[in-house]
PDB file of C-alpha atoms in Angstrom:
ATOM      1  CA  MET A 284     -37.093   7.945 -15.116  1.00 62.00           C
ATOM      2  CA  ASN A 285     -40.722   8.976 -16.015  1.00 78.00           C
ATOM      3  CA  ALA A 286     -41.340   5.583 -17.607  1.00 82.00           C
ATOM      4  CA  GLN A 287     -40.063   3.903 -14.459  1.00 84.00           C
ATOM      5  CA  LEU A 288     -42.337   5.855 -12.256  1.00 88.00           C
ATOM      6  CA  VAL A 289     -45.329   5.030 -14.555  1.00 90.00           C
ATOM      7  CA  ALA A 290     -44.313   1.331 -14.677  1.00 89.00           C
ATOM      8  CA  SER A 291     -44.017   1.350 -10.735  1.00 91.00           C
ATOM      9  CA  CYS A 292     -47.453   3.081 -10.371  1.00 93.00           C
ATOM     10  CA  LEU A 293     -49.081   0.585 -12.696  1.00 93.00           C
ATOM     11  CA  GLY A 294     -47.854  -2.325 -10.665  1.00 92.00           C
ATOM     12  CA  LEU A 295     -49.108  -0.840  -7.496  1.00 94.00           C
ATOM     13  CA  THR A 296     -52.453  -0.008  -8.982  1.00 95.00           C
ATOM     14  CA  LEU A 297     -53.025  -3.521 -10.225  1.00 94.00           C
ATOM     15  CA  THR A 298     -51.899  -5.221  -6.981  1.00 95.00           C
ATOM     16  CA  THR A 299     -54.102  -2.852  -4.925  1.00 95.00           C
ATOM     17  CA  CYS A 300     -57.142  -3.571  -7.291  1.00 95.00           C
ATOM     18  CA  ASP A 301     -56.624  -7.368  -6.986  1.00 93.00           C
ATOM     19  CA  ILE A 302     -56.494  -7.084  -3.129  1.00 94.00           C
ATOM     20  CA  TYR A 303     -59.702  -5.036  -3.180  1.00 94.00           C
ATOM     21  CA  LEU A 304     -61.506  -7.409  -5.504  1.00 93.00           C
ATOM     22  CA  THR A 305     -60.646 -10.341  -3.384  1.00 91.00           C
ATOM     23  CA  ARG A 306     -60.841  -8.805   0.122  1.00 91.00           C
ATOM     24  CA  LYS A 307     -64.130 -10.797   1.067  1.00 89.00           C
ATOM     25  CA  GLU A 308     -62.502 -14.215   0.061  1.00 87.00           C
ATOM     26  CA  GLU A 309     -59.324 -13.104   1.956  1.00 88.00           C
ATOM     27  CA  LYS A 310     -61.374 -12.178   5.083  1.00 87.00           C
ATOM     28  CA  ALA A 311     -63.262 -15.516   4.981  1.00 83.00           C
ATOM     29  CA  LEU A 312     -59.908 -17.510   4.549  1.00 81.00           C
ATOM     30  CA  ILE A 313     -57.441 -15.800   6.661  1.00 83.00           C
ATOM     31  CA  TRP A 314     -58.962 -13.422   9.082  1.00 83.00           C
ATOM     32  CA  SER A 315     -62.194 -15.301  10.177  1.00 80.00           C
ATOM     33  CA  SER A 316     -62.626 -16.675  13.574  1.00 77.00           C
ATOM     34  CA  PRO A 317     -61.413 -18.814  15.157  1.00 74.00           C
ATOM     35  CA  PHE A 318     -58.178 -17.374  13.958  1.00 73.00           C
ATOM     36  CA  HIS A 319     -55.254 -19.713  13.637  1.00 77.00           C
ATOM     37  CA  PHE A 320     -52.302 -19.787  11.300  1.00 76.00           C
ATOM     38  CA  THR A 321     -51.721 -22.647   8.957  1.00 80.00           C
ATOM     39  CA  ILE A 322     -48.850 -23.281   6.424  1.00 83.00           C
ATOM     40  CA  VAL A 323     -50.963 -22.281   3.550  1.00 83.00           C
ATOM     41  CA  LYS A 324     -52.289 -19.115   5.293  1.00 85.00           C
ATOM     42  CA  THR A 325     -48.892 -18.200   6.100  1.00 88.00           C
ATOM     43  CA  LEU A 326     -47.757 -18.587   2.536  1.00 90.00           C
ATOM     44  CA  PHE A 327     -50.827 -16.624   1.486  1.00 91.00           C
ATOM     45  CA  ILE A 328     -49.963 -13.692   3.779  1.00 92.00           C
ATOM     46  CA  PHE A 329     -46.280 -13.662   2.656  1.00 93.00           C
ATOM     47  CA  SER A 330     -47.021 -13.891  -1.003  1.00 93.00           C
ATOM     48  CA  ARG A 331     -49.917 -11.170  -0.982  1.00 94.00           C
ATOM     49  CA  TYR A 332     -48.396  -8.616   1.366  1.00 95.00           C
ATOM     50  CA  PHE A 333     -44.663  -8.909   0.397  1.00 95.00           C
ATOM     51  CA  GLY A 334     -45.864  -8.289  -3.060  1.00 93.00           C
ATOM     52  CA  LEU A 335     -47.741  -5.210  -1.902  1.00 95.00           C
ATOM     53  CA  ALA A 336     -44.742  -4.018  -0.023  1.00 95.00           C
ATOM     54  CA  SER A 337     -42.490  -4.588  -2.952  1.00 93.00           C
ATOM     55  CA  GLN A 338     -44.756  -2.387  -5.106  1.00 94.00           C
ATOM     56  CA  LEU A 339     -44.755   0.397  -2.646  1.00 95.00           C
ATOM     57  CA  TYR A 340     -40.895   0.204  -2.491  1.00 93.00           C
ATOM     58  CA  ASN A 341     -40.739   0.385  -6.301  1.00 92.00           C
ATOM     59  CA  VAL A 342     -43.035   3.381  -6.446  1.00 93.00           C
ATOM     60  CA  SER A 343     -41.205   5.227  -3.542  1.00 92.00           C
ATOM     61  CA  LEU A 344     -37.704   4.544  -4.956  1.00 90.00           C
ATOM     62  CA  SER A 345     -38.903   5.549  -8.566  1.00 88.00           C
ATOM     63  CA  ALA A 346     -40.380   8.831  -7.265  1.00 89.00           C
ATOM     64  CA  TYR A 347     -37.232   9.541  -5.234  1.00 86.00           C
ATOM     65  CA  TRP A 348     -35.029   8.829  -8.261  1.00 84.00           C
ATOM     66  CA  ARG A 349     -37.326  10.877 -10.492  1.00 83.00           C
ATOM     67  CA  TYR A 350     -36.866  13.961  -8.418  1.00 84.00           C
ATOM     68  CA  ARG A 351     -33.290  13.514  -7.010  1.00 82.00           C
ATOM     69  CA  TYR A 352     -31.541  12.365 -10.149  1.00 77.00           C
ATOM     70  CA  THR A 353     -31.590  12.100 -13.857  1.00 71.00           C
ATOM     71  CA  ALA A 354     -31.210   8.763 -15.677  1.00 62.00           C
ATOM     72  CA  ALA A 355     -27.531   9.350 -16.172  1.00 64.00           C
ATOM     73  CA  THR A 356     -26.647  10.511 -12.831  1.00 76.00           C
ATOM     74  CA  VAL A 357     -28.145   7.688 -10.537  1.00 76.00           C
ATOM     75  CA  PRO A 358     -25.012   6.422  -8.557  1.00 81.00           C
ATOM     76  CA  ARG A 359     -24.150   2.772  -9.685  1.00 81.00           C
ATOM     77  CA  ARG A 360     -24.134   1.379  -6.104  1.00 84.00           C
ATOM     78  CA  PHE A 361     -27.724   2.421  -5.840  1.00 83.00           C
ATOM     79  CA  CYS A 362     -28.580   0.622  -9.061  1.00 81.00           C
ATOM     80  CA  THR A 363     -26.765  -2.410  -7.903  1.00 84.00           C
ATOM     81  CA  ARG A 364     -28.658  -2.655  -4.570  1.00 86.00           C
ATOM     82  CA  ASP A 365     -31.874  -2.165  -6.408  1.00 86.00           C
ATOM     83  CA  LEU A 366     -31.088  -4.944  -8.898  1.00 83.00           C
ATOM     84  CA  ALA A 367     -30.193  -7.201  -5.957  1.00 86.00           C
ATOM     85  CA  PHE A 368     -33.376  -6.504  -4.300  1.00 89.00           C
ATOM     86  CA  LYS A 369     -35.398  -7.082  -7.208  1.00 87.00           C
ATOM     87  CA  ILE A 370     -33.754 -10.376  -7.816  1.00 83.00           C
ATOM     88  CA  PHE A 371     -34.667 -11.277  -4.284  1.00 88.00           C
ATOM     89  CA  GLU A 372     -38.169 -10.242  -4.823  1.00 89.00           C
ATOM     90  CA  HIS A 373     -38.426 -12.456  -7.888  1.00 85.00           C
ATOM     91  CA  TYR A 374     -37.172 -15.539  -6.307  1.00 85.00           C
ATOM     92  CA  PHE A 375     -38.812 -15.154  -2.925  1.00 90.00           C
ATOM     93  CA  LEU A 376     -42.383 -14.827  -4.677  1.00 90.00           C
ATOM     94  CA  LEU A 377     -41.495 -17.729  -7.037  1.00 88.00           C
ATOM     95  CA  THR A 378     -40.496 -19.882  -4.218  1.00 89.00           C
ATOM     96  CA  ILE A 379     -43.801 -19.245  -2.377  1.00 91.00           C
ATOM     97  CA  LEU A 380     -45.718 -20.200  -5.471  1.00 90.00           C
ATOM     98  CA  TYR A 381     -43.600 -23.247  -6.023  1.00 89.00           C
ATOM     99  CA  ILE A 382     -44.333 -24.358  -2.378  1.00 89.00           C
ATOM    100  CA  VAL A 383     -47.854 -23.878  -2.940  1.00 88.00           C
ATOM    101  CA  LEU A 384     -47.920 -25.981  -6.120  1.00 87.00           C
ATOM    102  CA  MET A 385     -45.764 -28.750  -4.631  1.00 88.00           C
ATOM    103  CA  LEU A 386     -48.059 -28.954  -1.580  1.00 85.00           C
ATOM    104  CA  ARG A 387     -50.924 -29.586  -3.926  1.00 82.00           C
ATOM    105  CA  VAL A 388     -49.158 -32.416  -5.785  1.00 84.00           C
ATOM    106  CA  TYR A 389     -47.819 -33.756  -2.336  1.00 83.00           C
ATOM    107  CA  ALA A 390     -51.699 -33.919  -1.076  1.00 80.00           C
ATOM    108  CA  LEU A 391     -52.897 -35.343  -4.451  1.00 79.00           C
ATOM    109  CA  TYR A 392     -50.574 -38.306  -4.165  1.00 81.00           C
ATOM    110  CA  ASN A 393     -51.628 -39.149  -0.648  1.00 78.00           C
ATOM    111  CA  LYS A 394     -48.906 -37.343   1.187  1.00 79.00           C
ATOM    112  CA  SER A 395     -46.033 -39.235  -0.723  1.00 81.00           C
ATOM    113  CA  LEU A 396     -42.799 -38.423   0.711  1.00 85.00           C
ATOM    114  CA  ALA A 397     -41.157 -39.661  -2.407  1.00 88.00           C
ATOM    115  CA  ILE A 398     -43.085 -37.265  -4.489  1.00 87.00           C
ATOM    116  CA  ILE A 399     -42.251 -34.214  -2.406  1.00 86.00           C
ATOM    117  CA  LEU A 400     -38.589 -35.076  -2.143  1.00 90.00           C
ATOM    118  CA  PHE A 401     -38.531 -35.672  -5.915  1.00 89.00           C
ATOM    119  CA  LEU A 402     -39.971 -32.146  -6.578  1.00 88.00           C
ATOM    120  CA  VAL A 403     -37.668 -30.619  -3.981  1.00 87.00           C
ATOM    121  CA  LEU A 404     -34.622 -32.177  -5.692  1.00 87.00           C
ATOM    122  CA  ILE A 405     -35.711 -31.160  -9.205  1.00 84.00           C
ATOM    123  CA  LEU A 406     -36.306 -27.556  -7.993  1.00 82.00           C
ATOM    124  CA  ALA A 407     -32.891 -27.507  -6.308  1.00 81.00           C
ATOM    125  CA  LEU A 408     -31.189 -28.839  -9.343  1.00 77.00           C
ATOM    126  CA  LEU A 409     -32.950 -26.375 -11.726  1.00 73.00           C
ATOM    127  CA  GLN A 410     -32.486 -23.237  -9.653  1.00 70.00           C
ATOM    128  CA  PHE A 411     -28.966 -24.031  -8.307  1.00 69.00           C
ATOM    129  CA  ASN A 412     -27.238 -24.799 -11.500  1.00 59.00           C
ATOM    130  CA  TYR A 413     -23.831 -23.873 -13.012  1.00 55.00           C
ATOM    131  CA  ILE A 414     -24.929 -20.200 -13.249  1.00 55.00           C
ATOM    132  CA  CYS A 415     -24.977 -19.927  -9.566  1.00 58.00           C
ATOM    133  CA  PHE A 416     -21.255 -21.243  -9.055  1.00 54.00           C
ATOM    134  CA  PRO A 417     -19.505 -19.980 -12.252  1.00 52.00           C
ATOM    135  CA  THR A 418     -15.808 -20.786 -12.690  1.00 51.00           C
ATOM    136  CA  GLU A 419     -15.651 -18.307 -15.611  1.00 53.00           C
ATOM    137  CA  SER A 420     -17.777 -15.284 -16.861  1.00 52.00           C
ATOM    138  CA  THR A 421     -21.113 -16.448 -18.346  1.00 50.00           C
ATOM    139  CA  ASN A 422     -22.553 -15.116 -21.513  1.00 53.00           C
ATOM    140  CA  MET A 423     -26.075 -13.635 -21.407  1.00 52.00           C
ATOM    141  CA  LYS A 424     -27.449 -16.082 -24.022  1.00 57.00           C
ATOM    142  CA  PRO A 425     -26.493 -19.362 -22.410  1.00 61.00           C
ATOM    143  CA  GLY A 426     -27.580 -18.025 -18.954  1.00 62.00           C
ATOM    144  CA  LEU A 427     -30.914 -16.947 -20.262  1.00 66.00           C
ATOM    145  CA  VAL A 428     -31.524 -20.336 -21.807  1.00 71.00           C
ATOM    146  CA  VAL A 429     -30.809 -22.177 -18.871  1.00 70.00           C
ATOM    147  CA  LEU A 430     -33.136 -19.953 -16.659  1.00 72.00           C
ATOM    148  CA  ILE A 431     -36.014 -20.307 -19.282  1.00 74.00           C
ATOM    149  CA  LEU A 432     -35.629 -24.121 -19.676  1.00 78.00           C
ATOM    150  CA  ALA A 433     -35.258 -24.648 -16.036  1.00 78.00           C
ATOM    151  CA  GLU A 434     -38.526 -22.561 -15.282  1.00 79.00           C
ATOM    152  CA  ALA A 435     -40.514 -24.295 -18.045  1.00 80.00           C
ATOM    153  CA  LEU A 436     -39.318 -27.761 -17.051  1.00 84.00           C
ATOM    154  CA  PHE A 437     -40.244 -27.417 -13.520  1.00 85.00           C
ATOM    155  CA  GLN A 438     -43.727 -26.143 -14.549  1.00 83.00           C
ATOM    156  CA  ILE A 439     -44.318 -29.002 -17.010  1.00 85.00           C
ATOM    157  CA  ILE A 440     -43.314 -31.592 -14.279  1.00 87.00           C
ATOM    158  CA  ILE A 441     -45.778 -29.854 -11.788  1.00 86.00           C
ATOM    159  CA  HIS A 442     -48.679 -29.761 -14.516  1.00 83.00           C
ATOM    160  CA  ALA A 443     -47.990 -33.374 -15.666  1.00 84.00           C
ATOM    161  CA  LEU A 444     -48.132 -34.785 -12.098  1.00 85.00           C
ATOM    162  CA  VAL A 445     -51.469 -33.075 -11.469  1.00 81.00           C
ATOM    163  CA  SER A 446     -52.847 -34.058 -14.796  1.00 78.00           C
ATOM    164  CA  LYS A 447     -52.010 -37.686 -14.276  1.00 80.00           C
ATOM    165  CA  LYS A 448     -54.340 -37.708 -11.231  1.00 76.00           C
ATOM    166  CA  THR A 449     -57.204 -35.728 -12.783  1.00 72.00           C
ATOM    167  CA  TRP A 450     -57.165 -36.205 -16.450  1.00 70.00           C
ATOM    168  CA  THR A 451     -59.569 -39.279 -16.474  1.00 62.00           C
ATOM    169  CA  LEU A 452     -62.023 -37.747 -14.020  1.00 61.00           C
ATOM    170  CA  PRO A 453     -65.292 -36.647 -15.582  1.00 57.00           C
ATOM    171  CA  SER A 454     -65.593 -33.527 -13.379  1.00 55.00           C
ATOM    172  CA  THR A 455     -62.170 -32.312 -14.600  1.00 53.00           C
ATOM    173  CA  TRP A 456     -63.871 -31.233 -17.956  1.00 53.00           C
ATOM    174  CA  SER A 457     -67.035 -29.889 -16.283  1.00 56.00           C
ATOM    175  CA  ARG A 458     -68.067 -26.533 -17.567  1.00 54.00           C
ATOM    176  CA  THR A 459     -69.395 -25.949 -14.004  1.00 52.00           C
ATOM    177  CA  PRO A 460     -66.274 -25.200 -11.867  1.00 53.00           C
ATOM    178  CA  THR A 461     -65.472 -28.299  -9.599  1.00 57.00           C
ATOM    179  CA  LEU A 462     -62.623 -29.135  -7.347  1.00 60.00           C
ATOM    180  CA  THR A 463     -61.022 -31.251  -9.942  1.00 62.00           C
ATOM    181  CA  SER A 464     -61.397 -28.667 -12.687  1.00 62.00           C
ATOM    182  CA  VAL A 465     -60.004 -26.016 -10.401  1.00 65.00           C
ATOM    183  CA  VAL A 466     -56.897 -27.912  -9.522  1.00 68.00           C
ATOM    184  CA  THR A 467     -56.127 -28.722 -13.152  1.00 68.00           C
ATOM    185  CA  ARG A 468     -56.969 -25.439 -14.773  1.00 72.00           C
ATOM    186  CA  ASP A 469     -55.315 -23.178 -12.006  1.00 74.00           C
ATOM    187  CA  GLY A 470     -52.192 -25.107 -12.621  1.00 76.00           C
ATOM    188  CA  PHE A 471     -52.498 -24.589 -16.309  1.00 77.00           C
ATOM    189  CA  TYR A 472     -53.116 -20.914 -15.823  1.00 79.00           C
ATOM    190  CA  VAL A 473     -50.106 -20.579 -13.672  1.00 82.00           C
ATOM    191  CA  PHE A 474     -47.903 -22.293 -16.314  1.00 79.00           C
ATOM    192  CA  LEU A 475     -49.326 -20.068 -18.887  1.00 80.00           C
ATOM    193  CA  ALA A 476     -48.727 -16.841 -16.939  1.00 80.00           C
ATOM    194  CA  ILE A 477     -45.032 -17.692 -16.170  1.00 79.00           C
ATOM    195  CA  PHE A 478     -44.553 -18.948 -19.653  1.00 77.00           C
ATOM    196  CA  VAL A 479     -45.862 -15.651 -21.115  1.00 77.00           C
ATOM    197  CA  GLY A 480     -43.551 -13.761 -18.630  1.00 74.00           C
ATOM    198  CA  ILE A 481     -40.603 -15.780 -19.897  1.00 74.00           C
ATOM    199  CA  MET A 482     -41.439 -14.843 -23.425  1.00 72.00           C
ATOM    200  CA  ALA A 483     -41.616 -11.216 -22.427  1.00 71.00           C
ATOM    201  CA  VAL A 484     -38.184 -11.309 -20.876  1.00 67.00           C
ATOM    202  CA  ILE A 485     -36.725 -12.857 -24.041  1.00 67.00           C
ATOM    203  CA  ALA A 486     -38.400 -10.339 -26.328  1.00 65.00           C
ATOM    204  CA  SER A 487     -36.999  -7.530 -24.086  1.00 63.00           C
ATOM    205  CA  SER A 488     -33.580  -8.828 -23.445  1.00 62.00           C
ATOM    206  CA  HIS A 489     -32.114  -8.229 -27.082  1.00 62.00           C
ATOM    207  CA  GLU A 490     -31.951  -4.407 -26.592  1.00 60.00           C
ATOM    208  CA  ARG A 491     -32.938  -1.914 -24.025  1.00 61.00           C
ATOM    209  CA  ARG A 492     -36.650  -0.992 -24.441  1.00 65.00           C
ATOM    210  CA  LEU A 493     -39.043   1.029 -22.349  1.00 71.00           C
ATOM    211  CA  ALA A 494     -41.144  -2.089 -22.237  1.00 71.00           C
ATOM    212  CA  LEU A 495     -38.559  -3.796 -20.148  1.00 74.00           C
ATOM    213  CA  LEU A 496     -39.296  -1.303 -17.271  1.00 79.00           C
ATOM    214  CA  PHE A 497     -42.805  -2.750 -17.088  1.00 84.00           C
ATOM    215  CA  LEU A 498     -41.648  -6.332 -16.605  1.00 84.00           C
ATOM    216  CA  HIS A 499     -40.666  -6.160 -13.069  1.00 85.00           C
ATOM    217  CA  PRO A 500     -43.795  -4.414 -11.669  1.00 90.00           C
ATOM    218  CA  LEU A 501     -46.092  -6.713 -13.695  1.00 89.00           C
ATOM    219  CA  PHE A 502     -44.203  -9.784 -12.590  1.00 88.00           C
ATOM    220  CA  VAL A 503     -44.621  -8.653  -8.752  1.00 90.00           C
ATOM    221  CA  PHE A 504     -48.271  -8.346  -9.604  1.00 92.00           C
ATOM    222  CA  VAL A 505     -48.762 -11.572 -11.413  1.00 91.00           C
ATOM    223  CA  ILE A 506     -46.984 -14.142  -9.228  1.00 91.00           C
ATOM    224  CA  PRO A 507     -48.752 -13.112  -5.952  1.00 92.00           C
ATOM    225  CA  CYS A 508     -52.006 -12.908  -7.792  1.00 91.00           C
ATOM    226  CA  ALA A 509     -51.677 -16.397  -9.084  1.00 89.00           C
ATOM    227  CA  CYS A 510     -50.494 -17.875  -5.884  1.00 89.00           C
ATOM    228  CA  CYS A 511     -53.363 -16.303  -3.718  1.00 90.00           C
ATOM    229  CA  ARG A 512     -55.900 -17.222  -6.365  1.00 87.00           C
ATOM    230  CA  VAL A 513     -54.847 -20.875  -6.436  1.00 86.00           C
ATOM    231  CA  ILE A 514     -55.289 -21.001  -2.444  1.00 85.00           C
ATOM    232  CA  MET A 515     -58.550 -19.150  -2.462  1.00 84.00           C
ATOM    233  CA  ARG A 516     -60.053 -21.192  -5.315  1.00 80.00           C
ATOM    234  CA  LEU A 517     -59.205 -24.414  -3.553  1.00 77.00           C
ATOM    235  CA  HIS A 518     -60.845 -23.366  -0.394  1.00 75.00           C
ATOM    236  CA  ARG A 519     -63.939 -22.155  -2.153  1.00 71.00           C
ATOM    237  CA  PHE A 520     -64.561 -25.784  -3.503  1.00 66.00           C
ATOM    238  CA  ARG A 521     -63.768 -27.538  -0.153  1.00 62.00           C
ATOM    239  CA  ASN A 522     -67.532 -28.216   0.239  1.00 52.00           C
ATOM    240  CA  GLU A 523     -67.174 -30.731  -2.677  1.00 54.00           C
ATOM    241  CA  GLU A 524     -64.661 -32.785  -0.664  1.00 55.00           C
ATOM    242  CA  ALA A 525     -66.856 -32.780   2.365  1.00 53.00           C
ATOM    243  CA  SER A 526     -69.759 -33.919   0.166  1.00 54.00           C
ATOM    244  CA  ALA A 527     -67.863 -36.723  -1.253  1.00 52.00           C
ATOM    245  CA  CYS A 528     -66.709 -38.180   1.939  1.00 51.00           C
ATOM    246  CA  SER A 529     -70.095 -37.909   3.535  1.00 49.00           C
ATOM    247  CA  GLN A 530     -71.329 -40.149   0.766  1.00 50.00           C
ATOM    248  CA  GLY A 531     -68.845 -42.754   1.584  1.00 47.00           C
ATOM    249  CA  GLN A 532     -66.898 -42.185  -1.679  1.00 45.00           C
ATOM    250  CA  ASP A 533     -63.082 -42.374  -1.895  1.00 43.00           C
ATOM    251  CA  PRO A 534     -62.253 -39.123  -3.568  1.00 50.00           C
ATOM    252  CA  VAL A 535     -58.813 -38.616  -5.260  1.00 50.00           C
ATOM    253  CA  PHE A 536     -58.565 -35.381  -3.122  1.00 50.00           C
ATOM    254  CA  SER A 537     -59.175 -37.083   0.334  1.00 49.00           C
ATOM    255  CA  THR A 538     -55.847 -35.628   1.652  1.00 51.00           C
ATOM    256  CA  LEU A 539     -55.927 -32.408  -0.031  1.00 54.00           C
ATOM    257  CA  PHE A 540     -57.368 -30.212   2.804  1.00 54.00           C
ATOM    258  CA  SER A 541     -55.731 -32.292   5.608  1.00 57.00           C
ATOM    259  CA  VAL A 542     -52.464 -30.965   4.098  1.00 58.00           C
ATOM    260  CA  TRP A 543     -53.982 -27.533   3.476  1.00 56.00           C
ATOM    261  CA  GLU A 544     -55.063 -27.040   7.014  1.00 58.00           C
ATOM    262  CA  VAL A 545     -51.652 -28.075   8.825  1.00 54.00           C
ATOM    263  CA  GLN A 546     -51.201 -25.456  11.470  1.00 54.00           C
ATOM    264  CA  THR A 547     -47.716 -23.633  11.858  1.00 52.00           C
ATOM    265  CA  PHE A 548     -48.169 -23.344  15.637  1.00 51.00           C
ATOM    266  CA  PRO A 549     -50.470 -26.334  16.695  1.00 52.00           C
ATOM    267  CA  ARG A 550     -52.493 -25.755  19.835  1.00 52.00           C
ATOM    268  CA  ASN A 551     -51.742 -27.844  22.806  1.00 50.00           C
ATOM    269  CA  SER A 552     -54.111 -30.450  23.878  1.00 40.00           C
ATOM    270  CA  SER A 553     -54.546 -28.415  27.188  1.00 43.00           C
ATOM    271  CA  GLU A 554     -55.896 -25.403  24.908  1.00 44.00           C
ATOM    272  CA  ALA A 555     -58.161 -27.384  22.844  1.00 41.00           C
TER     273      ALA A 555
END
């Protein structure tokens, strides 16, 4: 119980530090005037503050269990509810991240409906596989293998589609951060973070170890952090897009910010 409380406090501390370090960029992106919601801003708020709420919940629950029960006396129904909520946390945060990554690909391919439908179909097939609708009990090892392969395959597809558009552009490999390099490298960093998380799950699944208690808080920290930084870094380099357009060029990312700025509640023409 002590280890669970320490792990939960670590996750909350990391999440709070990340919010503090990026508070200025968040203010400029989300809370600047004129204030209006866009799809991406809404995803940013959900990812960041649902992650924070999850960390607060984990700390509160761990502290309550620490002083109310011992490890052997926690009622099974409480453990079941906690597990169900943690699974919901994982998939909710991952879904937000996947939507952001798919929006980037959708924009890079000039708002291609075929591309977005392809990605949604692939994601649905990978997530809603035979494990979701079992006809008989599923062993841990096959289920874990399917989960790992599904996550890895989707990330590879996303990264391959982005690289196909940016691989040959000179600015992609510039040491000075540019819009193209940010799009390419951020996708790789997200892939790397999820891959490391998967490897950690594999390493901890063979036997019960204290390290397993740290996986959930760290996951709830890493996924919102990756999602929010992908959004903020793209907005940081939006001036490059404006400069390219002003020079009469036909940049690869000509549709990126038009997709990024789609409002959730568009203003009426009478309000404009």
